[in-house]
Amino acid sequence: MSTRGTIMHGLRRRLAATSALAMGAALMVAIPTPASAAARVDNPYVGATAYVNPDWSAKANAEPGGAAIADTPAFVWMDRIAAIEGSASAMSLREHLDTALDQGADLFQVVIYDLPGRDCAALASNGELGPTELDRYKNEYIDPISEILADPAYASLRIVTIIEPDSLPNIVTNAGGTAGSTDACATMKANGNYEKGVGYALHTLGAIPNVYNYIDAAHHGWLGWDSNMGPAATEFKKAATSEGATVNDVAGFIVNTANYSALKEPNFKITDSVNGTTVRQSKWVDWNYYTDELTFAQALRTLLVSQGFNSNIGMLIDTARNGWGGSARPTSAGPLTSVDAYVNGGRVDRRIHAGNWCNQSGAGIGERPTAAPEAGIDAYVWAKPPGESDGNSAPVENDEGKGFDRMCDPTYEGNGRNGNSMTGALANSPLAGHWFSAQFQELVKNAYPPIDGSGNPGGGGDTQAPTAPTGVTATAKTSGSVSLSWTASTDNTGVTGYDVFRNGVKVGSTTTTSYTDSGLSASTAYTYTVKAKDAAGNVSAASSALSATTSAGGGTGTGTLKVQYKNTDSSATDNQIRMGLQLVNTGSTAVDLSTVKLRYWFTPEAGASTFGTSCDWAVIGCGTLTHSVKTAGSAAGASHYLEVGFGSGTLAAGASTGEMQLRLNKSDWSNFNEADDYSRSTVTSYADASKVGLYITGALAWGTAP
């Protein structure tokens, strides 16, 4: 997942030949021809040519401005049993796969979406199967799909599946005891058919070598609180080990499927405060630990790995409709008169409430599908093709099992799930999945990055590239990382970011004039260049090259990051070890926290050899932290250590994470004797802690190890 690049569009599509192919299918029996098998890869999106759905493309082409994005790859939805065989107006699954081969594509994306009692909290996307029809789901839906995907004719395709949007998150939040819970969700929690269905889909489809399963994981405005995020990870693990499935059947997870949550909130941070009130306390954020999908996805990935999912899982983010561009897009934070004014004035997500999900007014197309755009992110994708309705704004008779959900009614005053707010839905919307022309045109108009007439991100024909960055300097080096800074570029419309290249290969992007490249080898020389880019997609020439050599490994850490500690445990012989830690950046550039680990060494004495760990409170949010106990050998006072990691984020130059209150216990709750623990001190106010280790990409960067 470290390689980055834009997904190539399969542009050898032949729309005019579609009807001819259909006529030909009526005249002969198609015999699958063997294809060379697609080698299993870590990230199926890297270097892939993705399939463009002709059904969706034709509709987009017919809309004003639609030609600019009609060749964008998006997911095909199998939202009922009949969709597998297709209809007069929609291609079958096999026809889609055949057309993908005809296009020369090697990546095919499909949504698996027909669970029993589907979407128990949203009537607009209810499905055709009743709560107890698990056998029909298996035999009439998953098995036929599996048979088609396993056809040797499609062995050359990397097939990415999204497994059952909204199902498992509903079990966590809407199955009883919370505002907006439904009897239908309580039923599905009780009968277990969501977990069983997801497990069966993972197990059956995961047995196909070229299939990559991604489980739906809602969005930050749904699961971003610790009270939801932890139980969700547990629920995902339960489903992923049901009905024969294992974590090896899971390539990753997807967030924001068919939703509108902003990819990034550029104008404020979760750690900001206004007049002593934190952003988390604002009405919009409502004590959430995340403000956008990128930080949520990265933190959730870290949590899922800690729960036992494979360490190489990747995240997808649906960016089809979360751009929030147009004239209403703020360019700075709001006024400092109150935290609500500060957040509401600056947030790019212009929904009335983060719980609003149906055909949102003012939304725009977001980032175009891109492979490996950020650490831990396999791709930005278009899971919900723009222009396909979320649900009908008034009752509509239909044979698709789809009901009328008042959240799609622009006159509805809301419920407990959206804080009893207005829905913000567009009027005159058709059934879920049906074409909604007015919405498509609004999405194109409000795209961010903007869309020009050629389908590129742009702003009115801007073709002028930014100036090349200058003054590239290595501001800090460890055995595993190099921190860079440079002088800002200039542009006629404004620089939006920078791409960093190591030995000629792009390794990351940033919106600031600094970047830390991690995961490097000790005592090794690397060459760096930087390019600037603007909103129109124009890219500057490369900066002058800088050669930087990493430090030697081992020894005592003397980097620009340091750890401070205070003892919050008055007893050295009780059944818990408690401490306060904080991380301080004394350097001149920001540090990528996802590369950082802290180690507090101790000995457990007698008793259980397994441990529980907790974060009681943290300025940056307990949800951003990982923590576990690991063995360290037989050094005096240091046979074990508490390791603390950070799911995502950066620590600015001169900044501190603020206090992190942590504790650990043995699983049998027997007592410790902390008096001889290597890292323990008796200081009760924060002081530099030379016996608490700080590691960057595995190399000691602060403190002295035992």
XYZ file of C-alpha atoms in Angstrom:
706
model
C 0.000 0.000 0.000
C 3.033 2.304 -0.197
C 2.940 2.822 -3.956
C 0.881 5.746 -5.147
C -0.641 6.587 -8.514
C -3.790 7.513 -10.338
C -6.063 4.662 -11.391
C -5.965 4.324 -15.164
C -9.314 4.414 -16.862
C -10.126 1.655 -19.316
C -10.876 3.939 -22.205
C -11.079 1.285 -24.898
C -14.757 1.035 -24.135
C -17.045 0.479 -27.141
C -20.469 1.761 -26.224
C -21.713 1.528 -29.763
C -20.938 -2.165 -29.798
C -22.937 -2.982 -26.669
C -26.180 -3.698 -28.515
C -24.302 -5.734 -31.112
C -22.723 -7.813 -28.365
C -26.161 -8.408 -26.869
C -27.502 -9.560 -30.260
C -24.526 -11.843 -30.677
C -25.190 -13.425 -27.294
C -28.624 -14.486 -28.539
C -27.092 -16.323 -31.487
C -24.462 -18.434 -29.814
C -23.497 -20.012 -26.528
C -20.575 -18.250 -24.877
C -17.803 -20.700 -23.938
C -15.464 -19.328 -21.256
C -11.912 -19.074 -22.480
C -9.081 -19.572 -20.019
C -7.239 -16.427 -19.026
C -3.935 -16.043 -17.280
C -4.586 -15.758 -13.577
C -4.096 -12.373 -11.949
C -1.260 -12.578 -9.417
C -2.357 -11.821 -5.856
C -1.198 -8.337 -4.838
C -1.222 -6.327 -1.630
C -3.214 -3.419 -3.101
C -5.406 -4.357 -6.092
C -5.662 -0.722 -7.213
C -1.986 -0.032 -7.804
C -1.235 -0.085 -11.533
C -4.767 -1.229 -12.387
C -6.960 -0.311 -15.337
C -10.454 -0.084 -13.863
C -13.724 -0.976 -15.592
C -16.053 1.809 -16.748
C -19.719 0.787 -16.469
C -21.392 1.566 -19.833
C -24.858 1.645 -18.197
C -23.821 4.503 -15.913
C -21.540 6.142 -18.465
C -24.338 6.536 -21.016
C -26.546 8.305 -18.467
C -23.735 10.592 -17.359
C -22.892 11.438 -20.977
C -26.472 12.531 -21.594
C -26.346 15.155 -18.819
C -25.000 18.711 -19.182
C -21.341 18.557 -18.172
C -21.524 14.800 -17.737
C -19.131 13.954 -20.543
C -16.314 15.306 -18.373
C -16.604 12.382 -15.944
C -18.461 9.709 -17.956
C -15.303 7.604 -18.311
C -14.683 7.442 -14.558
C -14.670 3.907 -13.080
C -17.311 3.189 -10.432
C -18.801 0.174 -8.678
C -21.563 -1.987 -10.144
C -24.320 -2.699 -7.602
C -25.844 -6.148 -7.217
C -28.756 -4.924 -5.067
C -31.174 -7.809 -5.674
C -31.187 -11.315 -7.042
C -32.582 -10.198 -10.410
C -29.592 -7.855 -10.905
C -27.340 -10.891 -11.374
C -29.135 -11.804 -14.626
C -29.782 -8.182 -15.628
C -32.798 -6.706 -17.384
C -33.773 -4.859 -20.534
C -32.345 -1.668 -19.041
C -29.370 -3.028 -17.094
C -26.521 -5.380 -17.965
C -26.122 -8.669 -16.110
C -23.103 -9.367 -13.914
C -21.612 -11.622 -16.580
C -22.186 -8.977 -19.276
C -20.385 -6.418 -17.107
C -17.427 -8.776 -16.686
C -17.314 -9.565 -20.409
C -17.384 -5.862 -21.208
C -14.553 -5.264 -18.721
C -12.421 -7.721 -20.671
C -13.441 -6.033 -23.917
C -12.287 -2.688 -22.504
C -8.896 -4.130 -21.606
C -9.574 -3.543 -17.918
C -7.940 -5.641 -15.223
C -9.917 -4.293 -12.226
C -13.651 -4.863 -11.699
C -15.599 -3.371 -8.753
C -18.909 -4.740 -7.461
C -21.123 -4.072 -4.421
C -22.605 -7.133 -2.688
C -25.859 -5.803 -1.229
C -28.843 -8.047 -0.533
C -28.670 -9.280 3.080
C -31.779 -10.642 4.803
C -33.557 -7.696 6.464
C -31.237 -5.339 4.606
C -30.600 -1.875 6.031
C -32.792 -2.215 9.082
C -32.611 1.509 9.875
C -33.329 3.065 6.455
C -36.519 2.179 4.631
C -35.323 3.638 1.321
C -32.739 0.888 0.934
C -34.677 -2.023 2.414
C -34.149 -5.196 0.409
C -36.154 -8.034 -1.027
C -35.234 -10.706 1.543
C -36.981 -11.046 4.872
C -35.068 -11.164 8.195
C -34.972 -14.995 8.278
C -34.237 -15.701 4.598
C -30.555 -16.470 5.104
C -30.724 -19.641 3.006
C -32.110 -17.707 0.028
C -29.310 -15.187 0.441
C -26.746 -17.974 0.314
C -28.277 -20.174 -2.369
C -29.952 -17.677 -4.700
C -27.657 -14.676 -4.320
C -24.102 -15.325 -3.066
C -23.639 -18.746 -4.683
C -24.650 -17.594 -8.208
C -22.423 -14.518 -7.913
C -19.545 -16.686 -6.717
C -20.016 -19.087 -9.624
C -19.771 -16.247 -12.117
C -16.779 -14.531 -10.495
C -14.920 -17.840 -10.322
C -15.265 -18.436 -14.073
C -11.725 -18.936 -15.482
C -12.587 -16.438 -18.221
C -12.316 -13.682 -15.585
C -9.173 -14.919 -13.863
C -7.147 -12.003 -15.235
C -9.359 -9.466 -13.452
C -8.720 -8.187 -9.953
C -12.275 -8.237 -8.583
C -12.953 -5.874 -5.668
C -16.127 -6.423 -3.660
C -17.798 -4.188 -1.093
C -19.553 -6.444 1.384
C -22.996 -5.303 2.516
C -23.053 -1.536 3.163
C -24.602 -0.343 6.452
C -25.349 -3.807 7.832
C -22.854 -4.378 10.651
C -22.732 -0.700 11.759
C -26.524 -0.843 12.216
C -26.092 -3.732 14.654
C -23.710 -1.572 16.693
C -25.719 1.660 16.880
C -29.342 1.060 15.927
C -30.271 -2.249 17.520
C -31.578 -0.986 20.838
C -30.967 1.541 23.591
C -30.034 4.545 21.462
C -31.967 7.375 19.846
C -33.179 6.243 16.459
C -32.921 2.497 17.168
C -35.427 0.340 15.299
C -37.240 -2.904 16.005
C -35.963 -4.219 12.667
C -32.339 -3.733 13.736
C -33.041 -5.347 17.106
C -34.435 -8.350 15.225
C -31.325 -8.647 13.054
C -29.048 -8.368 16.072
C -30.991 -11.106 17.832
C -31.065 -13.573 14.926
C -27.452 -12.996 13.887
C -28.222 -13.127 10.182
C -26.193 -10.026 9.374
C -23.048 -11.622 10.821
C -23.839 -14.985 9.243
C -24.590 -13.460 5.849
C -21.462 -11.304 5.825
C -19.363 -14.245 7.011
C -20.762 -16.497 4.292
C -20.120 -13.864 1.610
C -16.539 -13.343 2.823
C -15.846 -17.078 2.985
C -17.435 -17.940 -0.369
C -16.073 -15.019 -2.383
C -12.749 -15.015 -0.534
C -12.083 -18.537 -1.799
C -11.730 -17.102 -5.318
C -8.026 -16.203 -5.762
C -8.582 -12.948 -7.658
C -11.335 -11.536 -5.389
C -10.535 -8.825 -2.808
C -13.231 -8.352 -0.137
C -13.706 -4.991 1.596
C -16.198 -4.815 4.482
C -18.317 -1.678 4.812
C -17.448 0.331 7.946
C -19.898 3.297 7.829
C -18.303 6.746 8.307
C -16.879 9.028 10.981
C -20.221 10.701 11.636
C -21.628 7.280 12.522
C -18.853 5.417 14.330
C -16.345 8.132 15.272
C -16.966 7.979 19.023
C -15.106 5.461 21.230
C -18.474 4.096 22.367
C -19.189 3.117 18.737
C -15.771 2.546 17.196
C -14.535 -0.123 19.604
C -17.761 -2.167 19.499
C -17.792 -1.826 15.697
C -14.320 -3.352 15.440
C -15.518 -6.214 17.628
C -18.602 -6.681 15.449
C -16.506 -6.702 12.266
C -14.223 -9.355 13.737
C -17.232 -11.456 14.773
C -18.693 -11.379 11.264
C -15.309 -12.002 9.648
C -14.922 -15.216 11.635
C -18.456 -16.530 11.056
C -19.740 -19.179 8.620
C -16.244 -20.425 7.807
C -14.722 -16.981 7.142
C -11.362 -15.907 8.556
C -9.532 -12.587 8.621
C -7.592 -13.831 5.592
C -10.804 -13.396 3.562
C -10.692 -9.641 4.266
C -8.524 -7.389 2.077
C -9.710 -4.302 3.906
C -12.600 -2.007 4.765
C -14.415 0.880 3.097
C -15.763 4.038 4.727
C -18.262 6.634 3.519
C -20.020 4.229 1.121
C -22.837 6.158 -0.595
C -22.344 8.983 1.900
C -21.280 12.609 1.950
C -18.761 12.995 4.800
C -15.874 15.233 3.757
C -12.588 13.554 2.915
C -10.653 16.289 4.720
C -11.718 19.294 6.790
C -8.920 21.728 5.942
C -9.988 24.728 8.025
C -9.947 23.351 11.583
C -8.528 20.446 13.599
C -10.077 18.256 16.256
C -7.502 19.612 18.731
C -8.398 23.294 18.149
C -9.950 25.352 20.947
C -11.903 28.608 20.933
C -11.983 30.608 24.154
C -11.116 27.469 26.090
C -13.784 25.309 24.415
C -12.536 22.486 22.211
C -13.758 21.759 18.698
C -14.992 18.398 20.003
C -17.555 20.293 22.091
C -19.077 22.083 19.099
C -22.600 21.112 18.129
C -21.450 19.876 14.697
C -18.618 17.644 15.966
C -20.612 16.633 19.079
C -17.666 15.065 20.973
C -16.637 12.962 17.960
C -12.924 12.160 17.795
C -12.771 12.820 14.030
C -13.761 15.636 11.716
C -13.327 13.865 8.378
C -13.097 10.505 6.657
C -9.354 10.324 6.084
C -8.381 10.576 9.754
C -11.228 8.229 10.709
C -10.231 5.618 8.120
C -6.588 5.661 9.171
C -7.416 5.380 12.878
C -9.977 2.638 12.259
C -7.413 0.663 10.279
C -4.992 0.790 13.203
C -7.726 -0.345 15.594
C -8.760 -3.215 13.326
C -5.188 -4.483 13.073
C -4.963 -4.408 16.860
C -8.159 -6.496 16.949
C -6.540 -9.262 14.900
C -7.087 -8.307 11.261
C -4.036 -8.700 9.038
C -1.487 -5.899 9.241
C -1.608 -5.267 5.483
C -5.336 -4.510 5.266
C -6.107 -1.350 3.338
C -8.931 1.163 3.485
C -11.104 2.495 0.669
C -12.917 5.839 0.877
C -15.945 6.611 -1.292
C -15.302 10.102 -2.680
C -17.993 10.138 -5.358
C -20.142 12.747 -3.606
C -18.155 14.307 -0.761
C -16.396 17.142 -2.588
C -18.547 20.010 -1.238
C -17.222 22.562 -3.709
C -18.939 25.470 -5.389
C -19.423 29.006 -4.138
C -20.522 27.847 -0.667
C -17.193 26.147 0.113
C -15.410 28.010 2.946
C -11.749 28.899 2.517
C -10.929 29.511 6.189
C -12.189 28.822 9.674
C -15.147 30.755 11.035
C -15.008 33.639 13.524
C -13.571 33.144 17.015
C -16.720 34.404 18.725
C -17.652 30.851 19.723
C -16.586 27.317 18.943
C -19.814 26.741 17.002
C -19.227 29.834 14.861
C -15.621 28.750 14.312
C -16.586 25.242 13.150
C -19.742 26.106 11.218
C -18.040 28.940 9.404
C -15.134 26.767 8.318
C -16.492 23.280 7.707
C -16.600 22.250 4.058
C -19.255 19.601 4.799
C -22.328 21.830 4.531
C -24.956 19.327 5.658
C -27.377 20.366 8.367
C -26.317 17.351 10.440
C -23.661 14.674 9.924
C -26.393 12.040 10.243
C -28.134 13.228 7.071
C -27.547 10.759 4.245
C -30.240 11.060 1.563
C -29.687 13.066 -1.664
C -27.985 15.944 0.131
C -28.509 19.449 -1.183
C -25.311 21.323 -2.057
C -23.105 18.237 -2.335
C -20.479 17.881 -5.041
C -18.344 15.225 -6.683
C -15.160 14.604 -4.702
C -11.686 13.301 -5.461
C -11.423 11.192 -8.598
C -10.595 7.515 -8.091
C -6.937 7.295 -7.113
C -4.739 4.417 -5.960
C -2.873 4.596 -2.627
C -3.305 8.350 -2.049
C -2.424 8.299 1.667
C -0.835 5.979 4.216
C -3.064 2.964 4.849
C -5.527 3.940 2.114
C -5.698 1.494 -0.792
C -7.740 3.899 -2.945
C -10.254 6.662 -3.257
C -13.135 5.047 -5.157
C -16.576 5.878 -6.496
C -18.704 3.286 -4.723
C -21.990 5.124 -5.255
C -22.038 6.335 -8.875
C -23.028 10.022 -9.012
C -26.599 10.460 -10.203
C -28.019 7.305 -8.623
C -30.638 8.303 -6.053
C -30.360 7.430 -2.355
C -34.117 7.111 -2.023
C -37.480 8.539 -3.008
C -38.723 11.822 -1.533
C -42.358 10.619 -1.552
C -43.976 7.147 -1.539
C -43.492 5.196 -4.791
C -45.036 1.815 -5.567
C -42.304 -0.640 -6.626
C -41.379 -4.321 -6.828
C -37.814 -3.824 -5.544
C -38.588 -4.014 -1.817
C -37.703 -0.336 -1.315
C -39.791 1.668 1.138
C -40.353 5.359 1.751
C -37.901 6.807 4.257
C -38.751 10.231 5.641
C -35.024 11.071 5.682
C -35.416 11.494 1.905
C -38.289 13.950 2.394
C -37.049 17.566 2.422
C -39.976 18.595 4.660
C -39.211 16.038 7.413
C -37.955 17.449 10.726
C -35.752 14.476 11.563
C -35.300 11.854 14.275
C -32.840 10.809 16.949
C -30.220 9.747 14.434
C -29.873 13.244 12.994
C -30.495 15.262 16.129
C -34.098 15.974 15.068
C -32.822 18.241 12.308
C -34.183 18.946 8.845
C -32.996 16.339 6.353
C -31.379 18.589 3.749
C -32.634 16.180 1.052
C -33.350 17.248 -2.527
C -36.970 17.258 -3.636
C -38.522 15.058 -6.340
C -36.092 12.177 -5.965
C -36.798 8.709 -7.455
C -36.320 5.266 -5.905
C -32.896 4.332 -4.539
C -30.556 3.402 -7.383
C -32.686 5.080 -10.058
C -31.302 7.964 -12.099
C -31.706 11.402 -10.504
C -30.808 13.977 -13.151
C -31.133 17.067 -10.945
C -28.806 15.590 -8.363
C -26.205 14.630 -10.967
C -26.118 18.169 -12.350
C -25.740 19.640 -8.869
C -22.920 17.236 -8.055
C -21.035 18.265 -11.197
C -21.572 21.962 -10.465
C -20.279 21.613 -6.893
C -17.374 19.275 -7.618
C -14.168 19.683 -5.626
C -11.622 19.526 -7.105
C -13.617 21.345 -9.807
C -14.315 19.729 -13.163
C -13.394 21.404 -16.416
C -14.752 20.477 -19.829
C -12.203 17.726 -20.365
C -12.966 15.854 -17.170
C -9.832 16.973 -15.367
C -9.812 18.642 -11.973
C -9.726 22.254 -12.939
C -11.015 25.751 -12.621
C -12.007 27.412 -15.844
C -9.219 26.353 -18.159
C -6.245 27.108 -15.906
C -3.138 25.690 -17.609
C -0.389 27.529 -15.722
C 1.763 25.315 -13.512
C 3.107 26.481 -10.138
C 6.740 27.450 -9.773
C 9.100 24.681 -8.679
C 9.740 24.427 -4.916
C 13.138 25.718 -3.790
C 15.381 25.277 -0.790
C 14.649 21.616 -0.121
C 16.415 20.815 3.158
C 16.668 17.822 5.495
C 15.621 19.231 8.855
C 15.926 15.982 10.825
C 17.151 12.430 10.292
C 16.845 9.184 12.227
C 17.878 5.665 11.308
C 14.471 5.162 9.693
C 13.260 8.587 8.531
C 14.169 11.867 6.872
C 12.240 15.082 7.576
C 12.158 17.625 4.753
C 11.142 21.251 4.355
C 11.184 23.677 1.436
C 10.190 27.166 0.351
C 6.598 27.527 -0.844
C 5.829 27.656 -4.571
C 3.640 30.316 -6.173
C 0.790 29.945 -8.676
C -1.677 32.170 -10.510
C -4.663 30.542 -8.754
C -3.009 29.025 -5.697
C -0.936 25.992 -4.748
C -3.008 23.143 -3.287
C -0.236 20.731 -2.307
C 3.109 19.108 -2.951
C 4.221 15.648 -4.071
C 7.440 14.245 -2.599
C 9.668 11.889 -4.605
C 12.337 9.559 -3.235
C 14.818 8.280 -5.811
C 12.386 9.364 -8.531
C 9.332 7.566 -7.095
C 6.436 9.436 -5.486
C 6.269 8.515 -1.786
C 3.730 10.991 -0.433
C 1.821 14.248 -0.640
C 1.308 17.138 1.739
C -0.536 20.449 1.814
C 2.265 22.068 3.870
C 5.913 22.795 3.064
C 7.243 19.913 5.117
C 7.125 16.126 4.996
C 8.629 13.198 6.921
C 9.560 10.153 4.860
C 9.633 7.070 7.065
C 10.222 3.335 6.758
C 13.794 3.838 5.548
C 16.961 1.799 6.077
C 19.696 2.955 8.439
C 22.940 4.448 7.055
C 21.455 4.732 3.557
C 21.588 7.660 1.095
C 18.350 8.791 -0.548
C 17.661 11.475 -3.160
C 14.591 13.714 -2.810
C 12.733 16.104 -5.110
C 9.448 17.956 -4.610
C 6.782 19.121 -7.088
C 3.953 21.615 -6.469
C 0.402 21.265 -7.842
C -2.701 23.440 -8.126
C -6.469 22.795 -8.144
C -6.498 22.468 -11.936
C -4.096 19.534 -11.791
C -1.135 21.517 -13.126
C 2.177 20.235 -11.745
C 5.417 22.178 -11.424
C 8.870 21.138 -12.501
C 10.817 19.207 -9.894
C 12.860 21.012 -7.273
C 16.608 20.652 -7.206
C 17.571 17.223 -5.862
C 18.618 16.786 -2.240
C 20.731 13.852 -1.044
C 20.149 12.774 2.571
C 21.665 9.845 4.470
C 19.813 8.241 7.377
C 21.494 7.809 10.743
C 22.978 4.556 11.961
C 20.590 2.290 13.867
C 20.634 1.429 17.573
C 22.010 3.337 20.551
C 20.380 6.079 22.560
C 17.750 8.160 20.827
C 18.611 11.845 20.492
C 16.025 13.030 17.963
C 13.848 16.110 18.010
C 10.890 14.259 19.557
C 10.866 13.668 23.281
C 8.624 11.951 25.805
C 7.470 13.508 29.053
C 6.053 11.465 31.935
C 4.291 11.949 35.241
C 3.307 9.376 37.850
C -0.456 9.309 38.401
C -0.396 6.202 40.626
C -0.004 6.867 44.346
C 0.553 3.178 45.148
C 3.411 1.088 43.766
C 1.855 -2.185 44.898
C -1.750 -2.108 43.719
C -3.280 -4.011 40.772
C -2.789 -1.374 38.079
C 0.054 0.680 36.602
C -1.041 4.231 35.806
C 0.825 7.035 34.118
C 0.530 10.234 32.149
C 2.565 10.610 28.946
C 2.909 13.345 26.376
C 4.944 13.660 23.217
C 6.705 16.941 22.378
C 8.117 17.960 18.989
C 11.154 20.146 19.627
C 12.086 20.233 15.950
C 11.239 22.626 13.136
C 9.045 20.326 11.025
C 5.885 18.304 11.558
C 6.139 14.590 12.375
C 3.898 11.818 11.029
C 2.484 10.277 14.218
C 1.533 7.021 12.498
C 5.265 6.159 12.464
C 5.727 6.725 16.211
C 5.606 4.191 19.078
C 6.222 4.804 22.804
C 7.501 2.088 25.151
C 7.109 2.083 28.938
C 9.114 -0.830 30.430
C 8.025 -2.733 33.554
C 7.919 -6.182 35.194
C 4.629 -7.876 36.083
C 6.010 -10.149 38.844
C 3.787 -13.169 39.620
C 0.271 -13.700 38.339
C -1.319 -13.754 34.916
C 0.823 -13.346 31.804
C -1.875 -11.562 29.784
C -2.841 -7.939 30.209
C -5.572 -5.381 29.698
C -4.757 -1.814 28.700
C -6.860 1.347 28.758
C -6.744 4.988 27.811
C -8.743 6.976 30.367
C -8.381 10.356 28.696
C -6.265 12.036 26.041
C -6.223 15.558 24.664
C -5.955 14.126 21.139
C -8.680 11.563 21.851
C -8.311 8.007 23.114
C -9.685 6.822 19.775
C -6.486 7.978 18.063
C -4.289 5.748 20.248
C -3.397 2.066 20.215
C -2.002 0.347 23.276
C -0.913 -3.170 24.166
C 1.617 -5.028 26.342
C 4.509 -6.906 24.744
C 7.327 -9.030 26.151
C 10.847 -7.596 26.111
C 13.159 -10.284 27.476
C 14.787 -10.586 30.901
C 16.348 -7.169 31.541
C 16.030 -6.018 35.160
C 12.782 -4.133 35.644
C 11.930 -4.431 31.954
C 10.681 -7.874 31.002
C 7.597 -6.288 29.369
C 6.598 -2.959 27.949
C 3.412 -1.018 27.296
C 3.525 0.099 23.655
C 1.489 3.155 22.681
C 0.915 4.054 19.026
C -0.937 6.714 17.061
C -3.420 5.786 14.364
C -2.885 8.886 12.242
C -2.217 12.610 12.299
C 0.824 14.827 12.513
C 2.507 16.666 15.365
C 3.415 20.187 14.332
C 6.813 21.714 15.044
C 6.928 22.978 18.632
C 3.663 21.240 19.516
C 2.720 18.630 22.094
C 0.135 15.879 21.971
C -1.021 17.005 25.390
C -1.704 14.607 28.221
C -2.482 10.927 27.587
C -3.720 9.100 30.712
C -2.978 5.369 30.416
C -3.178 2.296 32.628
C -2.676 -1.447 32.456
C -3.596 -4.474 34.533
C -2.992 -8.216 34.580
C -5.959 -10.251 33.415
C -6.307 -11.782 36.887
C -6.022 -8.345 38.521
C -3.181 -9.458 40.790
C -0.871 -6.811 42.242
C 2.276 -5.316 40.737
C 5.422 -4.173 42.525
C 6.432 -1.124 40.521
C 9.336 -0.073 42.720
C 11.955 -1.624 40.440
C 10.263 -0.948 37.085
C 12.723 0.511 34.577
C 10.514 3.346 33.297
C 8.800 4.314 36.570
C 9.542 7.624 38.228
C 8.015 9.347 41.240
C 7.602 12.745 39.555
C 4.033 14.027 39.758
C 4.328 16.780 37.145
C 5.483 16.354 33.580
C 9.235 16.017 33.059
C 11.466 14.638 30.307
C 11.530 10.837 30.613
C 14.807 9.345 29.380
C 13.688 5.836 30.340
C 10.537 5.893 28.226
C 11.517 4.952 24.693
C 10.264 6.656 21.550
C 10.628 4.758 18.289
C 10.113 6.037 14.743
C 9.501 3.220 12.253
C 11.135 0.832 14.710
C 14.292 2.866 15.357
C 14.964 4.370 18.795
C 14.622 8.154 18.471
C 14.385 9.233 22.146
C 15.434 7.755 25.471
C 17.665 4.887 26.500
C 16.425 1.331 26.119
C 17.096 -1.130 28.983
